[in-house]
Short mmCIF file of C-alpha atoms in Angstrom, two decimals:
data_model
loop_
_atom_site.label_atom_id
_atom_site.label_comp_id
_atom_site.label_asym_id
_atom_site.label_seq_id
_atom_site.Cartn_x
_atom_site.Cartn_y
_atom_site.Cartn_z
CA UNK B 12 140.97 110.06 84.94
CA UNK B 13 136.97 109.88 85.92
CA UNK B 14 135.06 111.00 88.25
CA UNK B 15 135.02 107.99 90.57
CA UNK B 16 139.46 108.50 90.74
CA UNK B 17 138.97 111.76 91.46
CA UNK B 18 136.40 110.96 94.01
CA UNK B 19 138.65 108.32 95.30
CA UNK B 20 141.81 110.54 95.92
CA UNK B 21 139.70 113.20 97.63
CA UNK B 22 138.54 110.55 99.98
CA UNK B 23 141.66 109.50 100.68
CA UNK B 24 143.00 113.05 101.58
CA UNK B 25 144.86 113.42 98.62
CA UNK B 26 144.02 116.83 96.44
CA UNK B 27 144.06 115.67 92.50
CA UNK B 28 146.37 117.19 90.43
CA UNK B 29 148.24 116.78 86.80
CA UNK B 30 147.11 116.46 83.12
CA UNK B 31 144.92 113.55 83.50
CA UNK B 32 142.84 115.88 86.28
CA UNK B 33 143.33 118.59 84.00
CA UNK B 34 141.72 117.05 81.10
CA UNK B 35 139.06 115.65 83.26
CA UNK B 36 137.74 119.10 84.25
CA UNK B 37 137.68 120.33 80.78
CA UNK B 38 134.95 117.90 80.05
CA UNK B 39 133.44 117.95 84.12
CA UNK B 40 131.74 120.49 85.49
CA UNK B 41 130.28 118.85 88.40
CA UNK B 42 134.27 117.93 89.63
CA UNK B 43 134.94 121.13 88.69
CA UNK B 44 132.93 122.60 91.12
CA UNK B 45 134.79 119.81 93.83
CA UNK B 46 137.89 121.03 93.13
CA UNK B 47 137.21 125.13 92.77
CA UNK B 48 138.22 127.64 95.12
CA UNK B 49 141.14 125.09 96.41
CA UNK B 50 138.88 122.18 96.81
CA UNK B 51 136.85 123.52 99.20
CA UNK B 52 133.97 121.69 98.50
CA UNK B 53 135.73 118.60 97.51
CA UNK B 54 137.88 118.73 101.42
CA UNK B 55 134.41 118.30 102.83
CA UNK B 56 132.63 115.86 100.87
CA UNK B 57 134.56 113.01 102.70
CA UNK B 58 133.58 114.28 105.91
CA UNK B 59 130.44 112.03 105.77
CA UNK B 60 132.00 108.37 105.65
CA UNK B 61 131.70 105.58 103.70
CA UNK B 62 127.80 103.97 105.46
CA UNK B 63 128.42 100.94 107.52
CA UNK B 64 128.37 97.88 105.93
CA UNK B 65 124.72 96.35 106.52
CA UNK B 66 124.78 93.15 108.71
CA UNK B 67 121.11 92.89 108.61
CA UNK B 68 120.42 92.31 104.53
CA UNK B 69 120.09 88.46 105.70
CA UNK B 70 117.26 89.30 107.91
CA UNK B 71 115.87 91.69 105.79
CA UNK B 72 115.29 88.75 103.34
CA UNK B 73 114.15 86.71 105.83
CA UNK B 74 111.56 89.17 106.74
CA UNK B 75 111.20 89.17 103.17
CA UNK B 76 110.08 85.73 102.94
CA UNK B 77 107.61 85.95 105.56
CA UNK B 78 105.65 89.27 103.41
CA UNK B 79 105.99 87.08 99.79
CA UNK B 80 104.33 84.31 102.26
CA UNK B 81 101.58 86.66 103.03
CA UNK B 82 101.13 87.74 99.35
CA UNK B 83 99.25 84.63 98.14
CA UNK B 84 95.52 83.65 97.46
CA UNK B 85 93.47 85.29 94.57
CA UNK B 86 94.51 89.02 95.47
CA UNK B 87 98.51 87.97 95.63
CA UNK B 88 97.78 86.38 92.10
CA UNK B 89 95.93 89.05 90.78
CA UNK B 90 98.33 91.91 91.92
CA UNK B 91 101.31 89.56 90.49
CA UNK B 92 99.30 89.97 86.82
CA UNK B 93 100.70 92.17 84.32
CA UNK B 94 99.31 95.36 83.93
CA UNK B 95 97.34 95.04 80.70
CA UNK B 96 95.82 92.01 82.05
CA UNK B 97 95.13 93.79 85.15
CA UNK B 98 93.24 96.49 83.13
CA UNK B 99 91.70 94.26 81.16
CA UNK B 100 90.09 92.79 84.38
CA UNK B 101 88.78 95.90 85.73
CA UNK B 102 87.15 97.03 82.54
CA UNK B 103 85.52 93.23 82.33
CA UNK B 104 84.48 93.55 85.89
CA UNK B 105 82.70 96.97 85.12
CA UNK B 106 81.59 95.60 82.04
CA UNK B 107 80.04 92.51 84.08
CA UNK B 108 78.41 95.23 86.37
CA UNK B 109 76.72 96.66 83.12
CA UNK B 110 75.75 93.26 81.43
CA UNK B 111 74.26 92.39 84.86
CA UNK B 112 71.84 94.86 84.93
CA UNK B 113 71.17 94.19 81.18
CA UNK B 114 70.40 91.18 81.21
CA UNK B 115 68.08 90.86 84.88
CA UNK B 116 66.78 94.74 85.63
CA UNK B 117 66.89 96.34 82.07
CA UNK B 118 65.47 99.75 82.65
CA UNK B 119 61.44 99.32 81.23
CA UNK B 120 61.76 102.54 79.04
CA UNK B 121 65.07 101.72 77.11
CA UNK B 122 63.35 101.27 73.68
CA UNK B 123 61.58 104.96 74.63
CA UNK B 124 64.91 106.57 75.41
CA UNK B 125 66.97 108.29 72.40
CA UNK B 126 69.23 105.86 70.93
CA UNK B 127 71.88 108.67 70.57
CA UNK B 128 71.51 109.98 73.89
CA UNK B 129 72.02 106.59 75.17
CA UNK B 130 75.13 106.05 74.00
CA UNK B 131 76.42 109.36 74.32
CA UNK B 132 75.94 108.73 78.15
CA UNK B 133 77.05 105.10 78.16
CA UNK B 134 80.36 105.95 76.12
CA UNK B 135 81.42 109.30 78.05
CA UNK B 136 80.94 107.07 81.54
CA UNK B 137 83.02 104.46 79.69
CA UNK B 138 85.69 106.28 78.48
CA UNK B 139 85.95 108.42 81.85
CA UNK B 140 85.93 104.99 83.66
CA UNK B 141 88.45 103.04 81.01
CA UNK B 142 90.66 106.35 82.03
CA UNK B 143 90.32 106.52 85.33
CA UNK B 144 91.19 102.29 86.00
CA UNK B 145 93.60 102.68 83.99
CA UNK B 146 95.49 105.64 85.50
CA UNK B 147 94.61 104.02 89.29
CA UNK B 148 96.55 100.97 88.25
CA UNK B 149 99.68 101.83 86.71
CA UNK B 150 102.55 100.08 88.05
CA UNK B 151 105.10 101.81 90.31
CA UNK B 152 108.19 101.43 87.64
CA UNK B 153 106.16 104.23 86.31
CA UNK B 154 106.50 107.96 86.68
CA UNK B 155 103.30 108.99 88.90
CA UNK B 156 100.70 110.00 86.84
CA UNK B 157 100.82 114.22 86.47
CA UNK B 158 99.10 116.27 89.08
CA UNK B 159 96.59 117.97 86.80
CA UNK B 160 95.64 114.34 85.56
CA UNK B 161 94.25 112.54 88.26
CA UNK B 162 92.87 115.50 89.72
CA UNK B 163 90.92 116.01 86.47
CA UNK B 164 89.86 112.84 86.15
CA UNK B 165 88.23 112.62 89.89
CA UNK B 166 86.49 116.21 89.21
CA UNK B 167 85.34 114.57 86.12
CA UNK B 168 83.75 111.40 87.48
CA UNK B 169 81.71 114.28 89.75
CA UNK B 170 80.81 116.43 86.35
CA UNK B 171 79.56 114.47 83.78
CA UNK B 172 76.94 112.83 85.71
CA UNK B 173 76.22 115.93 86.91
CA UNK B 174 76.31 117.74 84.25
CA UNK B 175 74.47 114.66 82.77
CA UNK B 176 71.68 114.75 85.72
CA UNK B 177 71.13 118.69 84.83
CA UNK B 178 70.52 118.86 81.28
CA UNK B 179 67.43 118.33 79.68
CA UNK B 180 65.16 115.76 80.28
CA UNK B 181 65.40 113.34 77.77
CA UNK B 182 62.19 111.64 77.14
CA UNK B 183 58.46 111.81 79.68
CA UNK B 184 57.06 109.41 77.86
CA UNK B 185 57.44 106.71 79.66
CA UNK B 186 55.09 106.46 82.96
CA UNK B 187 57.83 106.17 85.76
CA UNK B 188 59.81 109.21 83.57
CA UNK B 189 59.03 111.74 86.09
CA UNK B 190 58.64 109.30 88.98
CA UNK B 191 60.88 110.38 92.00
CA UNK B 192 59.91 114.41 92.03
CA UNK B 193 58.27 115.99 94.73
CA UNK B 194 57.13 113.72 97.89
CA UNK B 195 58.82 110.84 96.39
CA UNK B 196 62.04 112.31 95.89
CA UNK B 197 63.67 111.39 98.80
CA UNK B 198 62.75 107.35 99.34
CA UNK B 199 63.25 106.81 95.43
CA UNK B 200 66.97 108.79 95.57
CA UNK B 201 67.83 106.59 98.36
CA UNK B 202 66.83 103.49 96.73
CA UNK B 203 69.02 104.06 93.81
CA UNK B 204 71.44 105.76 96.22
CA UNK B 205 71.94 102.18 98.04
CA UNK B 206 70.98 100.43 95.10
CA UNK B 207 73.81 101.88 92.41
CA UNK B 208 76.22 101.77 96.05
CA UNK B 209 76.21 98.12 96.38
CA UNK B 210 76.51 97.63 92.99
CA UNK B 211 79.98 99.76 92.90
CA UNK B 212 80.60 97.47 96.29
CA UNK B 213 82.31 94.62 93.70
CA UNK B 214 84.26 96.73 91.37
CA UNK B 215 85.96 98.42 94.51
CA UNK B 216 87.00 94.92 95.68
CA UNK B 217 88.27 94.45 92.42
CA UNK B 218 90.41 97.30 92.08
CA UNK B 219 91.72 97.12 95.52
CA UNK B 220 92.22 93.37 95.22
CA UNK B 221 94.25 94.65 91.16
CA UNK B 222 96.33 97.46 93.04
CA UNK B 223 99.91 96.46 94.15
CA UNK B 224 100.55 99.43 96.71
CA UNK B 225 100.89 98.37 100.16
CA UNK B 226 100.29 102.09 101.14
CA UNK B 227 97.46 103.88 99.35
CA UNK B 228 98.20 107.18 98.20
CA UNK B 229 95.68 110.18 97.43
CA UNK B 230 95.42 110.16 93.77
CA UNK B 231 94.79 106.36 94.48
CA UNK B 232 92.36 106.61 96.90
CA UNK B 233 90.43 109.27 94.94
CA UNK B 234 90.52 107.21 91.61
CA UNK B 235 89.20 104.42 92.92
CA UNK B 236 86.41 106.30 94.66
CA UNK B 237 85.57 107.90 91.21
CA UNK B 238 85.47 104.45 89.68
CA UNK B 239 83.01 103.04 91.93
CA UNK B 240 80.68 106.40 91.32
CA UNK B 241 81.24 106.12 87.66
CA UNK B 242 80.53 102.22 87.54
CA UNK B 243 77.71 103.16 89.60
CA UNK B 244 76.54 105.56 87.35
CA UNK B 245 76.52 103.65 84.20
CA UNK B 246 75.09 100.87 85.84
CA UNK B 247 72.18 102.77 87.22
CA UNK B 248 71.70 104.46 83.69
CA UNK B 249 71.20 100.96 82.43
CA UNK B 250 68.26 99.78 85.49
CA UNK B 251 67.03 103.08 86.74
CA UNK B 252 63.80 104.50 84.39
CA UNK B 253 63.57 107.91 85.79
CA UNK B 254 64.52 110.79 83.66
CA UNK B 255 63.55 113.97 85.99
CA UNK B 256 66.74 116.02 86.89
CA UNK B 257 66.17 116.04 90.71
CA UNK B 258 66.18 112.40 90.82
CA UNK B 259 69.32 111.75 89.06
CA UNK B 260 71.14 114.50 90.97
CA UNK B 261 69.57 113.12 94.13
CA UNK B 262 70.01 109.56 94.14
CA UNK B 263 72.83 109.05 91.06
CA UNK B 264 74.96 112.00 91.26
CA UNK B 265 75.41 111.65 95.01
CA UNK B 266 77.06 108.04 94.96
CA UNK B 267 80.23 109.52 93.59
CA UNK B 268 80.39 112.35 96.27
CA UNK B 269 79.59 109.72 99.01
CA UNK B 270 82.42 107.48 97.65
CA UNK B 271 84.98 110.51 97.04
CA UNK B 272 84.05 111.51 101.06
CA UNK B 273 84.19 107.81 102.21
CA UNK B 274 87.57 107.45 100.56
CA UNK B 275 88.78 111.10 101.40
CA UNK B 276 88.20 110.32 105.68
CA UNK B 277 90.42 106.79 104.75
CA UNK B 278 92.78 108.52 103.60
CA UNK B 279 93.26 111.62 106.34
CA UNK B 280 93.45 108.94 108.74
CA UNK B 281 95.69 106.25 107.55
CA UNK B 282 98.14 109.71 106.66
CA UNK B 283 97.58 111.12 109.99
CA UNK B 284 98.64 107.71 111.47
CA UNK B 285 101.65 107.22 109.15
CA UNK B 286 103.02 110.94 110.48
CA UNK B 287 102.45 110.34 113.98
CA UNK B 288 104.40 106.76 112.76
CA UNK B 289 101.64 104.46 113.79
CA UNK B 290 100.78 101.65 111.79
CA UNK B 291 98.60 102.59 108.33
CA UNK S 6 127.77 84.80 87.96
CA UNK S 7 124.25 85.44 85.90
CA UNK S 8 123.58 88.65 84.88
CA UNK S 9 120.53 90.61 86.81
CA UNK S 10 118.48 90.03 83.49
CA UNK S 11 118.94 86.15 83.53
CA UNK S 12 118.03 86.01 87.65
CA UNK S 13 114.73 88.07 86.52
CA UNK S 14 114.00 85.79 83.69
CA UNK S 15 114.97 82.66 86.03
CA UNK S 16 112.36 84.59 89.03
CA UNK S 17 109.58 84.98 86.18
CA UNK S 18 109.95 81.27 85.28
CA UNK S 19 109.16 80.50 89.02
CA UNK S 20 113.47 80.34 90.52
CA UNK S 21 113.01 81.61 93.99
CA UNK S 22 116.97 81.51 94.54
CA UNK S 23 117.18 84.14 91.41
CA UNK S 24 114.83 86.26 93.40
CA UNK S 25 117.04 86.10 96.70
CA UNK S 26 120.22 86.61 94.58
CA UNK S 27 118.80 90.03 93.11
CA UNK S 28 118.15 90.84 96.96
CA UNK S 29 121.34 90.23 98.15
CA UNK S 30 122.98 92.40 95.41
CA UNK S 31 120.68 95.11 95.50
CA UNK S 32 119.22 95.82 98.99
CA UNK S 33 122.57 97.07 100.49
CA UNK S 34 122.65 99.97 97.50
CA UNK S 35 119.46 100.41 98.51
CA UNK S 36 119.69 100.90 101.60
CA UNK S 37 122.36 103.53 101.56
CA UNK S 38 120.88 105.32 98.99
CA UNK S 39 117.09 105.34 100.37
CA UNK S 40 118.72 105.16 103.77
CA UNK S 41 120.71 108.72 103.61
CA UNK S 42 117.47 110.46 103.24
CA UNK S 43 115.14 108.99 105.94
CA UNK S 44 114.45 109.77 109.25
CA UNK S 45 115.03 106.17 110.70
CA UNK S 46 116.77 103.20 109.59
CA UNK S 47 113.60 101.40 109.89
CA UNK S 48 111.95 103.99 107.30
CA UNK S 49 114.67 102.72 104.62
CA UNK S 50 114.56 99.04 105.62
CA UNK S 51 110.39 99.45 105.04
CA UNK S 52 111.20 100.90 101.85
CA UNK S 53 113.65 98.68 100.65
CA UNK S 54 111.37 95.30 101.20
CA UNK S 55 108.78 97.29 99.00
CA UNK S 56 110.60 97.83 96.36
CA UNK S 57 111.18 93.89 96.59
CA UNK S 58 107.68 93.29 96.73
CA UNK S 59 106.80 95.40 93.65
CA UNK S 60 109.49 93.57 92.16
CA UNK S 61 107.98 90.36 92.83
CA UNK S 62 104.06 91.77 92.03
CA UNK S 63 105.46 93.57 88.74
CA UNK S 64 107.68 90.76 87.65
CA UNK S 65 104.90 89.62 84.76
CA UNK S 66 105.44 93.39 83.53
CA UNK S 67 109.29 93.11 83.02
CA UNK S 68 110.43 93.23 79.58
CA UNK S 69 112.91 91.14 78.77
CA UNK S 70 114.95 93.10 76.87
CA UNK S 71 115.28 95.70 79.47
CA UNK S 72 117.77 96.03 82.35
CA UNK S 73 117.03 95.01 86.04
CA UNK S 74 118.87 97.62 87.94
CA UNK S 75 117.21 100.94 86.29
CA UNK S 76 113.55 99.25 86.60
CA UNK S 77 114.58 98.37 90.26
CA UNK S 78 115.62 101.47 90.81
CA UNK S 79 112.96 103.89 89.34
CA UNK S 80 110.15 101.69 91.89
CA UNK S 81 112.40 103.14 94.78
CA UNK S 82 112.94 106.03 94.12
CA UNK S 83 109.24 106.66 93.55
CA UNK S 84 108.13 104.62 96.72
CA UNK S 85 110.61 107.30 98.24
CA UNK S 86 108.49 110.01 96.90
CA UNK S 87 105.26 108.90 98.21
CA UNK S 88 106.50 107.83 101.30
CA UNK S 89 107.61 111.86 102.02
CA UNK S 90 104.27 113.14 100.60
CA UNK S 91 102.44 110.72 102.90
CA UNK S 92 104.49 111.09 106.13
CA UNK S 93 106.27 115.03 105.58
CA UNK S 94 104.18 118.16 105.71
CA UNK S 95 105.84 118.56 102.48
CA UNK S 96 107.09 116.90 99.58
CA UNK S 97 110.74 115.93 99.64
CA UNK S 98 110.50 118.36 103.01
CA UNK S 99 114.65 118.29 104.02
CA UNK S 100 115.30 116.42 107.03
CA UNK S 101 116.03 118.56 110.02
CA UNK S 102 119.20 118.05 111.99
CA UNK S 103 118.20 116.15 115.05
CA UNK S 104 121.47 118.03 116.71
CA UNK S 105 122.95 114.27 117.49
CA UNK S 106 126.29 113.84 116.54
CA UNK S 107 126.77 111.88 113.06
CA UNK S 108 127.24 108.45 114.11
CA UNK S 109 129.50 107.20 111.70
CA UNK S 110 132.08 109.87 112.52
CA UNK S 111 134.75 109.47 115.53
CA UNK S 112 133.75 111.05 118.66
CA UNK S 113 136.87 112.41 119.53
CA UNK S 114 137.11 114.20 116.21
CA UNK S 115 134.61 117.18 117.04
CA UNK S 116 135.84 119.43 114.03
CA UNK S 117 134.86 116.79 111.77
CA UNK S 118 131.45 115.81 113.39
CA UNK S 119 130.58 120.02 112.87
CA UNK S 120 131.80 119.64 108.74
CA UNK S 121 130.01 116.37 108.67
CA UNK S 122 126.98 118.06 110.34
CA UNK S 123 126.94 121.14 107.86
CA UNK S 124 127.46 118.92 104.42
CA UNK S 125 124.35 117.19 105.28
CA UNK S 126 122.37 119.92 106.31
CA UNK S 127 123.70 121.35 102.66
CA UNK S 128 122.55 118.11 101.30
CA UNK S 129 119.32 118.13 102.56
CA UNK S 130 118.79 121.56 101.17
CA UNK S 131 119.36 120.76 98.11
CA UNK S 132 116.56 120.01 95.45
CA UNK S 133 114.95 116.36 95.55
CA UNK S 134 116.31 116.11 92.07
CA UNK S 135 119.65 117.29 92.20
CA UNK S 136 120.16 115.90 96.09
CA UNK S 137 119.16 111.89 94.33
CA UNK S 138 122.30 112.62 91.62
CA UNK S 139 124.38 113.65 93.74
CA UNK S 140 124.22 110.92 96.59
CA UNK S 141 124.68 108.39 93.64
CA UNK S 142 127.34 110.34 91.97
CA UNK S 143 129.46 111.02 95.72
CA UNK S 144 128.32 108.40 98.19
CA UNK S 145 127.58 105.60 95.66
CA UNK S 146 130.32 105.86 93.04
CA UNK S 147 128.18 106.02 89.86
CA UNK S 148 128.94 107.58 86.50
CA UNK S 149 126.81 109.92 84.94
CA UNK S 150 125.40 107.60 82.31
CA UNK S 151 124.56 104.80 84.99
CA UNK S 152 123.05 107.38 86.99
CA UNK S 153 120.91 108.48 83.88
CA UNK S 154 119.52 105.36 83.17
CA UNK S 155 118.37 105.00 87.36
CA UNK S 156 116.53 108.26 87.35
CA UNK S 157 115.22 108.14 83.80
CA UNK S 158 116.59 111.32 82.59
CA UNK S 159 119.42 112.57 79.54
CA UNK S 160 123.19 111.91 80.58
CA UNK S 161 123.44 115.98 79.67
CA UNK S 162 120.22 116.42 82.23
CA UNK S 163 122.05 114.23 85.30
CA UNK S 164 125.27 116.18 84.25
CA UNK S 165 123.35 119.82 84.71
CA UNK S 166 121.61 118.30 88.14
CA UNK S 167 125.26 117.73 89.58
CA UNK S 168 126.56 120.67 88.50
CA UNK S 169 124.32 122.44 89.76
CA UNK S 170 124.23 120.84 92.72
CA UNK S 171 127.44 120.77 93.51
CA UNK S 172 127.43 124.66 92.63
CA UNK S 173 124.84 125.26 95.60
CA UNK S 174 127.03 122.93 98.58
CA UNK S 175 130.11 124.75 97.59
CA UNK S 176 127.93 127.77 98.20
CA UNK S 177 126.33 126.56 101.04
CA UNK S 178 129.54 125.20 102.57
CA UNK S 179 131.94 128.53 102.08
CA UNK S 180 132.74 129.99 105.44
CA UNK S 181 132.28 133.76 106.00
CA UNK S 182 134.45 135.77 103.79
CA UNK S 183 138.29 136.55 105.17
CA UNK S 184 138.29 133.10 107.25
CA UNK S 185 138.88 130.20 105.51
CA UNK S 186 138.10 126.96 106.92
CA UNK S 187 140.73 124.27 106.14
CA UNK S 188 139.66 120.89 106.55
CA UNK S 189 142.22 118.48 107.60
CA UNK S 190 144.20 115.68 105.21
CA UNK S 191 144.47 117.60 101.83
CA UNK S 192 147.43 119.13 100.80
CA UNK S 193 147.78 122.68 99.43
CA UNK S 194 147.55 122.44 95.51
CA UNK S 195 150.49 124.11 94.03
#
């Protein structure tokens, strides 16, 4: 006897009994507990009936169809990508970001700055932004990421550039070092502001166009707004040759809270419309 | 018949009929499984065609050498998850009793529309963990080891959640001491 016969026979109205039950609840707790305290539990299990049988499952798959229809063109082919190649894309994509700048507005003081420093800065935003991608895009056959992960990981896209931005300045001597204090704080944080913004503008296409969710949750939203502030911020360390404090909190710092806002207002409204059950 | 793993391996390879065939043996599970715990049979339908859609995005990801039905599965159950923390107040927040009768039981049989009523308001109550293992050990016929390899946990885990489980309806469900209630259809066990 299993659980299923046992199951079966209490459906039917019929209380189990005899060895084969017996030796059944030796090894069962669970239809133990169905059959305890003369079957009380197990009289009013059966109360709830067997569902009705679906009719609809052919329309379902017709409706179906018509979605797997809509899931073409370069996003339905890069969502259908496995998820190491999907990765592998983002990273490139940041990496292009990075090379970009490079290659056609190099920062004018990089043979100045501290070699170490450098990469300290350029491998802590790449690590945080390898992690990051890589925890945004995990595919949904896979337990959610832990709470205390992706919460850590969008408060750390907001502290190391600021803790980055804060600390010592690390070289004056080139000539637009300390440009952006005082008078010209303001216009030159809002250049880089809008400059470092658009440049996160193609990596957030990216990683929406990678992510196979049709509804966006909050540690999704969130990651990807800390990966466009952390692209942002190592592609601006790359272009942008002032080293005072106030401009890097100013005009770097503040693309990541102005992303993390942006994303956090999407997603109050799209779940205030999904409770009130209008469309996301 | 092909086995779920050779449909997936005929869907990677580019067999639309494979994917169809997985549909049609899956979605009605799915659908009274996901279905029990939403408010609206439209909720679980919208669930259900995600889960297909994952499968069809995630398809490159499927290992070979794995089995279709937990992998199938473990997307649904967590597209159930977010769908309660996006829509409910609270996570896994039990469904309240909309006080309409329970539509799959006979009108004319009032005493068992009230048990009906209070086993799934005991259901409901129950923990999101140990309610899933027991709707797929009652409603869906599974065995503990099938219904350790859906959720992803030990058979000796699943076997603890039911217990468990089945430790708080029988709780739940015993009538005030000195008046027992007495169901009809089961005879007395002696």
């Amino acid at each position: 006897m299993n659980c299923g016969e046992i199951r079966a026979l209490l459906v039917e109205g019929t209380l189990p009994t005899g060895a084969a039950v017996d030796a059944h609840l030796r090894e069962c707790a669970a239809c133990g507990e169905l059959l305890a305290d003369g079957a009380l539990l197990g009289r009013q299990m059966p109360a709830i009936g067997p569902e009705p049988v679906d009719a609809g499952v052919e329309a379902l798959l017709g409706e179906m169809h018509a979605k797997l229809e809509t899931d073409r063109g370069l996003s339905g082919y890069l969502r259908a990508r496995s998820t190491p190649l999907r990765l592998v894309l983002a990273l490139l994509g940041a990496a292009l970001l990075v090379l970009s700048q490079l290659l056609f507005a190099r920062r004018p003081d990089l043979e100045l700055y501290p070699l170490g420093a450098m990469v300290s800065v350029l491998v802590s935003y790449a690590l945080l932004l390898g992690s990051t991608l890589a925890v945004d895009l995990r595919p949904l056959q896979r337990a959610p990421p832990p709470r205390w992960l992706w919460i850590g990981l969008v408060a750390s896209a907001l502290i190391v550039p600021l803790v980055i931005a804060a600390g010592p300045q690390v070289h004056t001597a080139h000539a637009l070092a300390n440009r952006g204090a005082g008078a010209d704080l303001i216009p030159r944080a809002l250049r880089c502001f809008l400059y470092g913004g658009l440049l996160a503008v193609p990596l957030l296409l990216l990683v929406f166009a990678l992510d196979r969710r049709e509804h966006r949750s909050w540690p999704s939203l969130l990651l990807a707004a800390a990966s466009g502030g952390l692209a942002a911020n190592l592609s601006l360390q790359c272009h942008c040759p002032i080293t005072h404090p106030f401009h890097l909190l100013a005009g770097h710092v503040t693309i990541a809270v102005a992303l993390l806002f942006a994303y956090a207002v999407i997603g109050a409204v799209r779940m205030g419309r999904a409770r009130n059950g209008w469309p996301a | 018949m092909k086995s779920d793993e050779q449909l997936m391996a005929a869907y990677v390879a580019g067999d639309v009929s494979a994917f169809d065939e997985l549909f049609r043996r899956y979605a009605p599970m799915l659908l009274r499984v996901i279905g029990r715990q939403m408010r609206s049979p439209d909720d679980a339908r919208d669930l259900v065609q995600q889960t297909f859609l994952q499968l069809h995005r995630a398809r490159h990801d499927f290992d070979p050498s794995a089995r279709v039905r937990p992998w199938l599965f473990t997307i649904a159950l967590n597209l159930k998850r977010e769908h309660f923390r996006r829509v409910l107040r609270r996570p896994e927040a039990p469904l309240e009793l909309d006080g309409r009768s329970d539509p799959r039981v006979p009108p004319h049989d009032p005493t068992r529309s009230e048990v009906a009523q209070a086993v799934r308001s005991a259901i409901d109550g129950l923990p999101p963990d140990r309610r899933e293992v027991i709707l797929l050990h009652w409603f869906e016929g599974l065995s503990f080891p099938e219904i350790a390899e859906l959720v992803g946990a030990s058979v000796s885990a699943v076997k603890v959640r039911a217990h468990r489980g089945y430790v708080a309806l029988r709780k739940e469900l015993e009538p005030p001491s000195g008046n027992p209630r007495r169901p009809d259809g089961i005879g007395d066990r002696s």
